[in-house]
Amino acid sequence: MFILVLGSVLALMHLYVWKRLVKDTTRPGRTRWSLSALVGALALLLVGTLFVPRVFGVTESGWLAWPGYLWFGLLVYLFLASLVLEPVRLALRRRFARAPRVASPVSAASPEVTADLATDADPVVDRRLFLARTAAVTAGVAAVGITGFGAARAVGPPDLLRVPVRLPRLDPAFNGFRVAVVSDIHLGPLLGRAHTERIVRIINEAEPDLVAVVGDLVDGTVEELGSAAEPLQDLQPRDGVFFVTGNHEYFVDDTAAWMRELERFGLNVLRNENTRIRRGGAAFDLAGVNDLAGESRSDPPDYDRALAGVNPGGPAILLAHQPVQVTEAADRGVDLQLSGHTHGGQMWPFHYAVELAQPSLAGLSQVRDTQLYVTRGAGFWGPPVRVGAPPDISVLTLEGGLGD
């Protein structure tokens, strides 16, 4: 169903872009045929980008993924820019249509010649072509500029955000305790080992006490991407690195193989379980639940199991990939949930759609007595473009007590 819906949407977007940027801007002939063939070839490129990695493997398809996904991003903004210009185009077209016609010399020619040349000589048609070409150039310049900016932001280094978080039940012994939160790294055909190495370097330089990797690490198998994830073993927090699954971990055939590989790298995988973090005689509980997508693999989130045995008088922090899971966390008295998944919307204006499905797009918010922190993620999925949603790695500094 997802493939059917996505394919239908992409087909309609290509058709609309072809209509506005090719058919409306050219007269019948070689130029229109050539540009139509180019749009068709780009559509096939995008189809290949989406399906070739499934056939030939993730690491072997990078040569196709880069141009294909960049075209995906450009297509989105060509479509949106053309839609934005639609009211202006229609208003000007009506105005041109009401303008007085100027007598054309072809009107004195034979009916056959008049029929052949009417299109070229009709001032209304000329005005419409001028208007269509102006709109197409405007949309093209805007789309290229936005996509270029978004691509530079997506492939550049993630922002390092430092966020203070007060937990009333946290023992003062943990004041200043730093938790690095990273999510949605999305190793795959576009992001590899160098991406992981940069993330590890940024996190280590921040000197956190604990690292939480909250899902969507990979888009491929261990055989394809194990070496790309390997630098995670160089993370050096005092109290360990913890991982919970995201929905993309269940898109691969063998989720368990990845869990074993991450444990080999020194990550503590929390699959509906918890552990206790100590500072002398003080402690807080850190729990992790599987992603909602685990239900399709008989590996669903189990909140009661994940929180079994936690200290009811002390704070509990829950790692859960999707922010929407905070409802279950709040029902069970969790103090803080750390999540990702949203990418902050990744490409404006899609954050409006994400906000319909999730309780928070990014940052710190409150759901009843539970605080929710959502990172925008350090990678991207699909188009290597981020507009209005820069990538980030967040370092939360915990403070205990009620404060002033």
CSV table of C-alpha atoms in Angstrom, one decimal:
chain,number,residue,atom,x,y,z
A,1,MET,CA,0.0,0.0,0.0
A,2,PHE,CA,2.8,2.4,0.9
A,3,ILE,CA,4.5,1.8,-2.5
A,4,LEU,CA,1.2,2.2,-4.3
A,5,VAL,CA,0.5,5.6,-2.6
A,6,LEU,CA,4.1,6.8,-3.0
A,7,GLY,CA,4.1,5.8,-6.7
A,8,SER,CA,0.8,7.6,-7.4
A,9,VAL,CA,1.9,10.8,-5.7
A,10,LEU,CA,5.3,10.8,-7.5
A,11,ALA,CA,3.5,10.2,-10.8
A,12,LEU,CA,1.1,13.1,-10.3
A,13,MET,CA,4.0,15.4,-9.2
A,14,HIS,CA,5.9,14.5,-12.4
A,15,LEU,CA,2.8,15.1,-14.5
A,16,TYR,CA,2.2,18.5,-13.0
A,17,VAL,CA,5.8,19.6,-13.3
A,18,TRP,CA,5.9,18.4,-16.9
A,19,LYS,CA,2.7,20.4,-17.6
A,20,ARG,CA,3.9,23.6,-16.1
A,21,LEU,CA,7.6,23.5,-17.1
A,22,VAL,CA,7.4,21.7,-20.4
A,23,LYS,CA,4.0,21.6,-22.1
A,24,ASP,CA,3.0,25.2,-21.2
A,25,THR,CA,6.4,26.7,-22.0
A,26,THR,CA,7.0,25.2,-25.5
A,27,ARG,CA,5.2,24.8,-28.8
A,28,PRO,CA,4.7,21.4,-30.3
A,29,GLY,CA,8.0,20.2,-31.8
A,30,ARG,CA,11.4,18.9,-31.1
A,31,THR,CA,12.1,21.0,-28.0
A,32,ARG,CA,8.9,19.8,-26.3
A,33,TRP,CA,9.7,16.2,-27.2
A,34,SER,CA,13.2,16.5,-25.9
A,35,LEU,CA,12.2,18.1,-22.6
A,36,SER,CA,9.4,15.5,-22.2
A,37,ALA,CA,11.9,12.7,-22.6
A,38,LEU,CA,14.1,14.3,-20.0
A,39,VAL,CA,11.3,14.4,-17.5
A,40,GLY,CA,10.4,10.8,-18.3
A,41,ALA,CA,14.0,9.8,-17.8
A,42,LEU,CA,14.2,11.5,-14.4
A,43,ALA,CA,11.0,9.8,-13.4
A,44,LEU,CA,12.6,6.4,-14.3
A,45,LEU,CA,15.7,7.5,-12.4
A,46,LEU,CA,13.7,8.0,-9.3
A,47,VAL,CA,11.9,4.7,-9.6
A,48,GLY,CA,15.3,3.0,-10.0
A,49,THR,CA,16.6,4.9,-6.9
A,50,LEU,CA,13.8,3.5,-4.8
A,51,PHE,CA,14.0,-0.1,-6.0
A,52,VAL,CA,17.5,-0.9,-7.2
A,53,PRO,CA,19.0,-1.1,-3.7
A,54,ARG,CA,16.5,-3.9,-2.9
A,55,VAL,CA,17.9,-5.9,-5.8
A,56,PHE,CA,21.6,-5.0,-6.0
A,57,GLY,CA,22.3,-4.0,-2.4
A,58,VAL,CA,22.7,-0.8,-0.5
A,59,THR,CA,26.4,-0.1,-0.9
A,60,GLU,CA,26.4,-0.8,-4.6
A,61,SER,CA,23.6,1.7,-5.4
A,62,GLY,CA,25.2,4.9,-4.2
A,63,TRP,CA,26.0,6.0,-7.8
A,64,LEU,CA,22.3,5.9,-8.6
A,65,ALA,CA,21.0,7.1,-5.2
A,66,TRP,CA,22.7,10.5,-5.2
A,67,PRO,CA,21.3,11.8,-8.5
A,68,GLY,CA,18.0,10.0,-7.9
A,69,TYR,CA,17.3,11.4,-4.4
A,70,LEU,CA,18.6,14.8,-5.3
A,71,TRP,CA,16.0,14.9,-8.2
A,72,PHE,CA,13.4,13.7,-5.6
A,73,GLY,CA,14.2,16.8,-3.5
A,74,LEU,CA,14.2,19.1,-6.5
A,75,LEU,CA,11.0,17.7,-7.8
A,76,VAL,CA,9.3,18.4,-4.5
A,77,TYR,CA,10.2,22.1,-4.6
A,78,LEU,CA,9.5,22.5,-8.3
A,79,PHE,CA,6.1,21.1,-7.6
A,80,LEU,CA,5.6,23.4,-4.5
A,81,ALA,CA,7.0,26.5,-6.2
A,82,SER,CA,4.7,26.0,-9.2
A,83,LEU,CA,1.7,25.6,-6.9
A,84,VAL,CA,2.6,28.8,-5.1
A,85,LEU,CA,2.7,30.6,-8.4
A,86,GLU,CA,-0.6,29.2,-9.6
A,87,PRO,CA,-2.8,32.0,-8.4
A,88,VAL,CA,-0.5,34.6,-9.9
A,89,ARG,CA,-0.4,32.7,-13.2
A,90,LEU,CA,-4.2,32.4,-13.4
A,91,ALA,CA,-4.8,36.1,-12.5
A,92,LEU,CA,-2.3,37.3,-15.1
A,93,ARG,CA,-3.7,34.9,-17.7
A,94,ARG,CA,-7.2,36.3,-17.3
A,95,ARG,CA,-5.8,39.8,-17.6
A,96,PHE,CA,-4.0,38.9,-20.8
A,97,ALA,CA,-7.1,37.3,-22.2
A,98,ARG,CA,-9.1,40.5,-21.7
A,99,ALA,CA,-6.4,42.6,-23.4
A,100,PRO,CA,-7.4,43.9,-26.9
A,101,ARG,CA,-6.1,41.8,-29.8
A,102,VAL,CA,-3.9,43.5,-32.3
A,103,ALA,CA,-4.6,42.8,-36.0
A,104,SER,CA,-2.2,40.3,-37.4
A,105,PRO,CA,-0.8,40.3,-41.0
A,106,VAL,CA,-1.7,36.6,-41.3
A,107,SER,CA,-5.4,37.5,-41.2
A,108,ALA,CA,-5.1,38.5,-44.9
A,109,ALA,CA,-3.5,35.3,-45.9
A,110,SER,CA,-5.2,32.2,-47.2
A,111,PRO,CA,-7.2,30.1,-44.7
A,112,GLU,CA,-4.6,27.4,-44.9
A,113,VAL,CA,-1.7,29.7,-44.0
A,114,THR,CA,-3.8,31.4,-41.3
A,115,ALA,CA,-4.4,28.0,-39.7
A,116,ASP,CA,-0.8,27.1,-39.8
A,117,LEU,CA,0.5,30.4,-38.4
A,118,ALA,CA,-2.2,31.3,-36.0
A,119,THR,CA,-0.4,29.9,-33.0
A,120,ASP,CA,2.8,31.8,-33.7
A,121,ALA,CA,1.0,35.1,-34.5
A,122,ASP,CA,-1.7,35.1,-31.9
A,123,PRO,CA,-0.7,37.8,-29.3
A,124,VAL,CA,-2.7,36.0,-26.6
A,125,VAL,CA,-0.8,32.8,-27.2
A,126,ASP,CA,2.5,34.7,-27.1
A,127,ARG,CA,1.5,36.4,-23.8
A,128,ARG,CA,0.6,33.0,-22.4
A,129,LEU,CA,3.9,31.5,-23.4
A,130,PHE,CA,5.8,34.5,-21.9
A,131,LEU,CA,3.8,34.1,-18.7
A,132,ALA,CA,4.4,30.3,-18.5
A,133,ARG,CA,8.1,30.7,-19.2
A,134,THR,CA,8.5,33.4,-16.6
A,135,ALA,CA,6.7,31.3,-14.0
A,136,ALA,CA,8.8,28.2,-15.0
A,137,VAL,CA,12.0,30.1,-14.6
A,138,THR,CA,10.9,31.6,-11.3
A,139,ALA,CA,9.9,28.2,-10.0
A,140,GLY,CA,13.1,26.6,-11.3
A,141,VAL,CA,15.4,29.2,-9.6
A,142,ALA,CA,13.5,29.0,-6.3
A,143,ALA,CA,13.5,25.2,-6.3
A,144,VAL,CA,17.2,24.9,-7.2
A,145,GLY,CA,18.1,27.5,-4.5
A,146,ILE,CA,16.1,25.8,-1.8
A,147,THR,CA,17.3,22.3,-2.7
A,148,GLY,CA,20.9,23.4,-2.9
A,149,PHE,CA,20.7,25.1,0.5
A,150,GLY,CA,18.9,22.1,2.0
A,151,ALA,CA,21.4,19.6,0.6
A,152,ALA,CA,24.3,21.6,2.0
A,153,ARG,CA,22.5,21.6,5.4
A,154,ALA,CA,21.8,17.9,5.3
A,155,VAL,CA,25.2,16.6,4.4
A,156,GLY,CA,27.0,19.1,6.7
A,157,PRO,CA,27.8,18.5,10.4
A,158,PRO,CA,24.9,18.2,12.8
A,159,ASP,CA,24.3,21.1,15.2
A,160,LEU,CA,25.3,20.4,18.8
A,161,LEU,CA,22.4,21.5,21.0
A,162,ARG,CA,22.9,21.8,24.8
A,163,VAL,CA,19.6,21.6,26.6
A,164,PRO,CA,19.1,21.9,30.4
A,165,VAL,CA,16.4,19.5,31.8
A,166,ARG,CA,15.2,19.7,35.4
A,167,LEU,CA,13.9,16.4,36.8
A,168,PRO,CA,12.3,17.1,40.3
A,169,ARG,CA,12.9,13.5,41.5
A,170,LEU,CA,16.5,13.4,40.4
A,171,ASP,CA,19.0,13.2,43.2
A,172,PRO,CA,21.3,16.3,43.4
A,173,ALA,CA,24.3,13.9,43.0
A,174,PHE,CA,23.4,13.8,39.3
A,175,ASN,CA,23.3,17.6,38.8
A,176,GLY,CA,25.2,18.3,35.6
A,177,PHE,CA,24.9,14.8,34.4
A,178,ARG,CA,25.1,15.0,30.5
A,179,VAL,CA,23.1,12.7,28.2
A,180,ALA,CA,23.9,12.8,24.5
A,181,VAL,CA,20.9,12.0,22.4
A,182,VAL,CA,21.3,11.0,18.8
A,183,SER,CA,18.8,9.4,16.4
A,184,ASP,CA,18.0,8.8,12.8
A,185,ILE,CA,21.6,8.4,11.6
A,186,HIS,CA,20.3,6.4,8.6
A,187,LEU,CA,23.3,4.7,7.4
A,188,GLY,CA,22.6,3.5,3.8
A,189,PRO,CA,23.4,4.2,0.2
A,190,LEU,CA,24.0,7.9,0.9
A,191,LEU,CA,25.5,7.9,4.4
A,192,GLY,CA,28.4,5.6,5.4
A,193,ARG,CA,31.3,5.2,7.7
A,194,ALA,CA,32.5,8.8,7.4
A,195,HIS,CA,29.1,10.0,8.6
A,196,THR,CA,29.3,7.8,11.7
A,197,GLU,CA,32.9,8.9,12.4
A,198,ARG,CA,31.9,12.5,12.4
A,199,ILE,CA,29.0,11.8,14.8
A,200,VAL,CA,31.2,9.9,17.2
A,201,ARG,CA,33.8,12.7,17.1
A,202,ILE,CA,31.1,15.4,17.9
A,203,ILE,CA,29.7,13.3,20.7
A,204,ASN,CA,33.1,12.5,22.3
A,205,GLU,CA,34.1,16.2,22.2
A,206,ALA,CA,31.0,17.0,24.1
A,207,GLU,CA,32.2,14.6,26.9
A,208,PRO,CA,28.8,13.2,27.9
A,209,ASP,CA,28.3,10.9,30.8
A,210,LEU,CA,25.9,8.7,28.8
A,211,VAL,CA,24.9,8.3,25.1
A,212,ALA,CA,21.4,7.4,24.0
A,213,VAL,CA,21.0,6.2,20.4
A,214,VAL,CA,17.2,6.2,19.9
A,215,GLY,CA,16.7,4.3,16.7
A,216,ASP,CA,16.8,4.4,12.9
A,217,LEU,CA,20.5,3.7,12.8
A,218,VAL,CA,20.6,1.7,9.5
A,219,ASP,CA,18.8,1.1,6.2
A,220,GLY,CA,20.4,-2.1,5.3
A,221,THR,CA,21.8,-5.4,6.5
A,222,VAL,CA,24.8,-6.1,8.8
A,223,GLU,CA,26.7,-7.4,5.8
A,224,GLU,CA,26.2,-4.2,3.9
A,225,LEU,CA,26.5,-1.6,6.6
A,226,GLY,CA,28.3,-3.3,9.6
A,227,SER,CA,31.6,-1.5,8.7
A,228,ALA,CA,29.8,1.8,8.4
A,229,ALA,CA,28.4,1.4,12.0
A,230,GLU,CA,31.7,0.2,13.5
A,231,PRO,CA,33.0,3.6,14.6
A,232,LEU,CA,30.2,3.6,17.3
A,233,GLN,CA,32.6,1.4,19.3
A,234,ASP,CA,34.7,4.5,19.8
A,235,LEU,CA,32.1,6.3,21.8
A,236,GLN,CA,33.6,7.0,25.3
A,237,PRO,CA,30.9,8.0,27.8
A,238,ARG,CA,31.5,7.1,31.5
A,239,ASP,CA,28.2,5.4,32.0
A,240,GLY,CA,27.7,3.6,28.7
A,241,VAL,CA,26.0,3.8,25.3
A,242,PHE,CA,22.4,2.6,25.0
A,243,PHE,CA,20.3,1.8,22.0
A,244,VAL,CA,16.7,1.2,21.2
A,245,THR,CA,15.2,0.1,17.9
A,246,GLY,CA,13.5,2.5,15.4
A,247,ASN,CA,11.1,1.5,12.7
A,248,HIS,CA,13.8,1.2,10.1
A,249,GLU,CA,15.5,-1.5,12.2
A,250,TYR,CA,12.5,-3.6,11.3
A,251,PHE,CA,12.7,-2.9,7.6
A,252,VAL,CA,15.7,-5.3,7.3
A,253,ASP,CA,15.3,-9.0,7.2
A,254,ASP,CA,17.3,-9.8,10.3
A,255,THR,CA,16.8,-7.3,13.1
A,256,ALA,CA,18.4,-9.6,15.7
A,257,ALA,CA,21.6,-9.7,13.7
A,258,TRP,CA,21.9,-5.9,14.1
A,259,MET,CA,21.3,-6.1,17.8
A,260,ARG,CA,24.1,-8.7,18.1
A,261,GLU,CA,26.4,-6.5,16.0
A,262,LEU,CA,25.7,-3.4,18.1
A,263,GLU,CA,26.4,-5.3,21.3
A,264,ARG,CA,29.7,-6.4,19.8
A,265,PHE,CA,30.4,-2.7,19.3
A,266,GLY,CA,29.8,-2.1,23.0
A,267,LEU,CA,26.3,-0.7,22.8
A,268,ASN,CA,23.8,-1.8,25.4
A,269,VAL,CA,20.6,-2.7,23.6
A,270,LEU,CA,17.5,-2.2,25.7
A,271,ARG,CA,14.7,-4.3,24.2
A,272,ASN,CA,11.8,-3.7,26.6
A,273,GLU,CA,14.2,-3.7,29.6
A,274,ASN,CA,15.9,-1.3,32.0
A,275,THR,CA,19.1,-0.7,33.9
A,276,ARG,CA,20.1,1.4,36.8
A,277,ILE,CA,22.6,4.3,36.5
A,278,ARG,CA,24.4,5.0,39.8
A,279,ARG,CA,26.4,7.9,41.4
A,280,GLY,CA,27.5,6.6,44.8
A,281,GLY,CA,24.4,5.9,46.7
A,282,ALA,CA,22.1,7.8,44.2
A,283,ALA,CA,20.6,6.3,41.1
A,284,PHE,CA,18.0,6.7,38.4
A,285,ASP,CA,16.5,4.1,36.1
A,286,LEU,CA,17.1,4.0,32.3
A,287,ALA,CA,14.6,2.0,30.3
A,288,GLY,CA,14.1,1.3,26.6
A,289,VAL,CA,11.2,0.0,24.6
A,290,ASN,CA,11.1,-1.4,21.1
A,291,ASP,CA,9.6,0.7,18.3
A,292,LEU,CA,6.0,0.3,17.3
A,293,ALA,CA,7.1,-1.2,14.0
A,294,GLY,CA,8.2,-4.3,16.0
A,295,GLU,CA,4.6,-5.4,16.2
A,296,SER,CA,4.9,-6.5,12.5
A,297,ARG,CA,7.9,-8.8,13.6
A,298,SER,CA,6.4,-10.2,16.8
A,299,ASP,CA,8.7,-7.9,18.7
A,300,PRO,CA,6.3,-5.1,19.9
A,301,PRO,CA,7.0,-2.5,22.6
A,302,ASP,CA,6.2,-3.8,26.1
A,303,TYR,CA,6.1,-0.8,28.5
A,304,ASP,CA,5.3,-2.8,31.6
A,305,ARG,CA,8.2,-5.2,31.0
A,306,ALA,CA,10.5,-2.3,30.2
A,307,LEU,CA,9.7,-0.5,33.4
A,308,ALA,CA,9.4,-3.6,35.6
A,309,GLY,CA,11.4,-3.2,38.8
A,310,VAL,CA,12.2,0.5,38.5
A,311,ASN,CA,12.3,2.5,41.7
A,312,PRO,CA,8.9,4.0,42.2
A,313,GLY,CA,10.3,6.8,44.3
A,314,GLY,CA,13.1,7.7,41.9
A,315,PRO,CA,13.2,9.1,38.4
A,316,ALA,CA,12.8,7.0,35.3
A,317,ILE,CA,14.1,8.0,31.8
A,318,LEU,CA,12.7,6.1,28.8
A,319,LEU,CA,14.3,5.7,25.4
A,320,ALA,CA,11.5,5.3,22.8
A,321,HIS,CA,12.0,6.0,19.1
A,322,GLN,CA,8.7,7.6,18.3
A,323,PRO,CA,7.4,10.6,20.3
A,324,VAL,CA,3.8,9.2,20.1
A,325,GLN,CA,4.9,6.5,22.6
A,326,VAL,CA,4.9,9.2,25.3
A,327,THR,CA,1.3,8.5,26.0
A,328,GLU,CA,2.2,5.1,27.4
A,329,ALA,CA,5.1,6.6,29.2
A,330,ALA,CA,3.0,9.2,30.9
A,331,ASP,CA,0.5,6.5,32.0
A,332,ARG,CA,3.3,4.8,33.8
A,333,GLY,CA,4.8,7.8,35.5
A,334,VAL,CA,8.0,8.1,33.4
A,335,ASP,CA,9.8,11.4,34.2
A,336,LEU,CA,11.5,11.9,30.8
A,337,GLN,CA,11.2,10.3,27.4
A,338,LEU,CA,13.9,10.6,24.8
A,339,SER,CA,12.9,10.2,21.1
A,340,GLY,CA,13.7,10.9,17.5
A,341,HIS,CA,11.8,9.7,14.4
A,342,THR,CA,10.4,13.1,13.2
A,343,HIS,CA,13.6,14.5,11.6
A,344,GLY,CA,12.0,17.8,12.7
A,345,GLY,CA,9.9,17.4,9.5
A,346,GLN,CA,13.2,17.3,7.4
A,347,MET,CA,11.8,19.3,4.4
A,348,TRP,CA,9.4,22.2,5.0
A,349,PRO,CA,6.4,22.1,4.7
A,350,PHE,CA,6.2,18.4,5.5
A,351,HIS,CA,6.5,19.2,9.2
A,352,TYR,CA,2.8,20.1,9.2
A,353,ALA,CA,2.0,16.5,8.3
A,354,VAL,CA,4.4,15.1,10.9
A,355,GLU,CA,2.7,17.3,13.6
A,356,LEU,CA,-0.6,15.5,12.8
A,357,ALA,CA,1.0,12.1,13.7
A,358,GLN,CA,3.3,13.0,16.6
A,359,PRO,CA,2.8,15.0,19.7
A,360,SER,CA,6.1,16.9,19.2
A,361,LEU,CA,8.2,17.8,16.2
A,362,ALA,CA,11.4,18.7,18.1
A,363,GLY,CA,12.7,20.0,21.4
A,364,LEU,CA,11.4,19.7,24.9
A,365,SER,CA,7.7,19.5,25.7
A,366,GLN,CA,5.4,18.2,28.5
A,367,VAL,CA,2.8,15.5,28.3
A,368,ARG,CA,1.0,15.5,31.7
A,369,ASP,CA,3.8,14.8,34.3
A,370,THR,CA,6.2,13.4,31.7
A,371,GLN,CA,8.7,15.5,29.9
A,372,LEU,CA,9.4,14.6,26.2
A,373,TYR,CA,12.6,15.5,24.3
A,374,VAL,CA,12.7,15.0,20.6
A,375,THR,CA,15.9,15.3,18.6
A,376,ARG,CA,15.7,16.2,14.9
A,377,GLY,CA,18.2,13.4,14.1
A,378,ALA,CA,21.7,13.4,12.7
A,379,GLY,CA,21.0,12.0,9.3
A,380,PHE,CA,18.2,12.1,6.7
A,381,TRP,CA,16.0,9.7,4.8
A,382,GLY,CA,15.2,9.9,1.1
A,383,PRO,CA,16.3,13.2,-0.4
A,384,PRO,CA,19.6,14.4,1.1
A,385,VAL,CA,17.8,17.7,1.8
A,386,ARG,CA,16.9,19.4,5.1
A,387,VAL,CA,14.9,22.7,4.9
A,388,GLY,CA,13.8,24.3,8.2
A,389,ALA,CA,15.0,21.3,10.2
A,390,PRO,CA,18.8,21.2,10.6
A,391,PRO,CA,20.3,17.9,11.8
A,392,ASP,CA,21.3,17.8,15.5
A,393,ILE,CA,23.0,15.9,18.3
A,394,SER,CA,21.5,17.0,21.6
A,395,VAL,CA,23.3,17.0,25.0
A,396,LEU,CA,20.8,17.2,27.8
A,397,THR,CA,22.2,18.5,31.1
A,398,LEU,CA,20.2,17.0,34.0
A,399,GLU,CA,19.4,19.0,37.2
A,400,GLY,CA,17.6,17.6,40.2
A,401,GLY,CA,15.1,19.3,42.6
A,402,LEU,CA,12.2,21.5,42.0
A,403,GLY,CA,14.1,24.7,41.5
A,404,ASP,CA,12.8,28.2,42.3
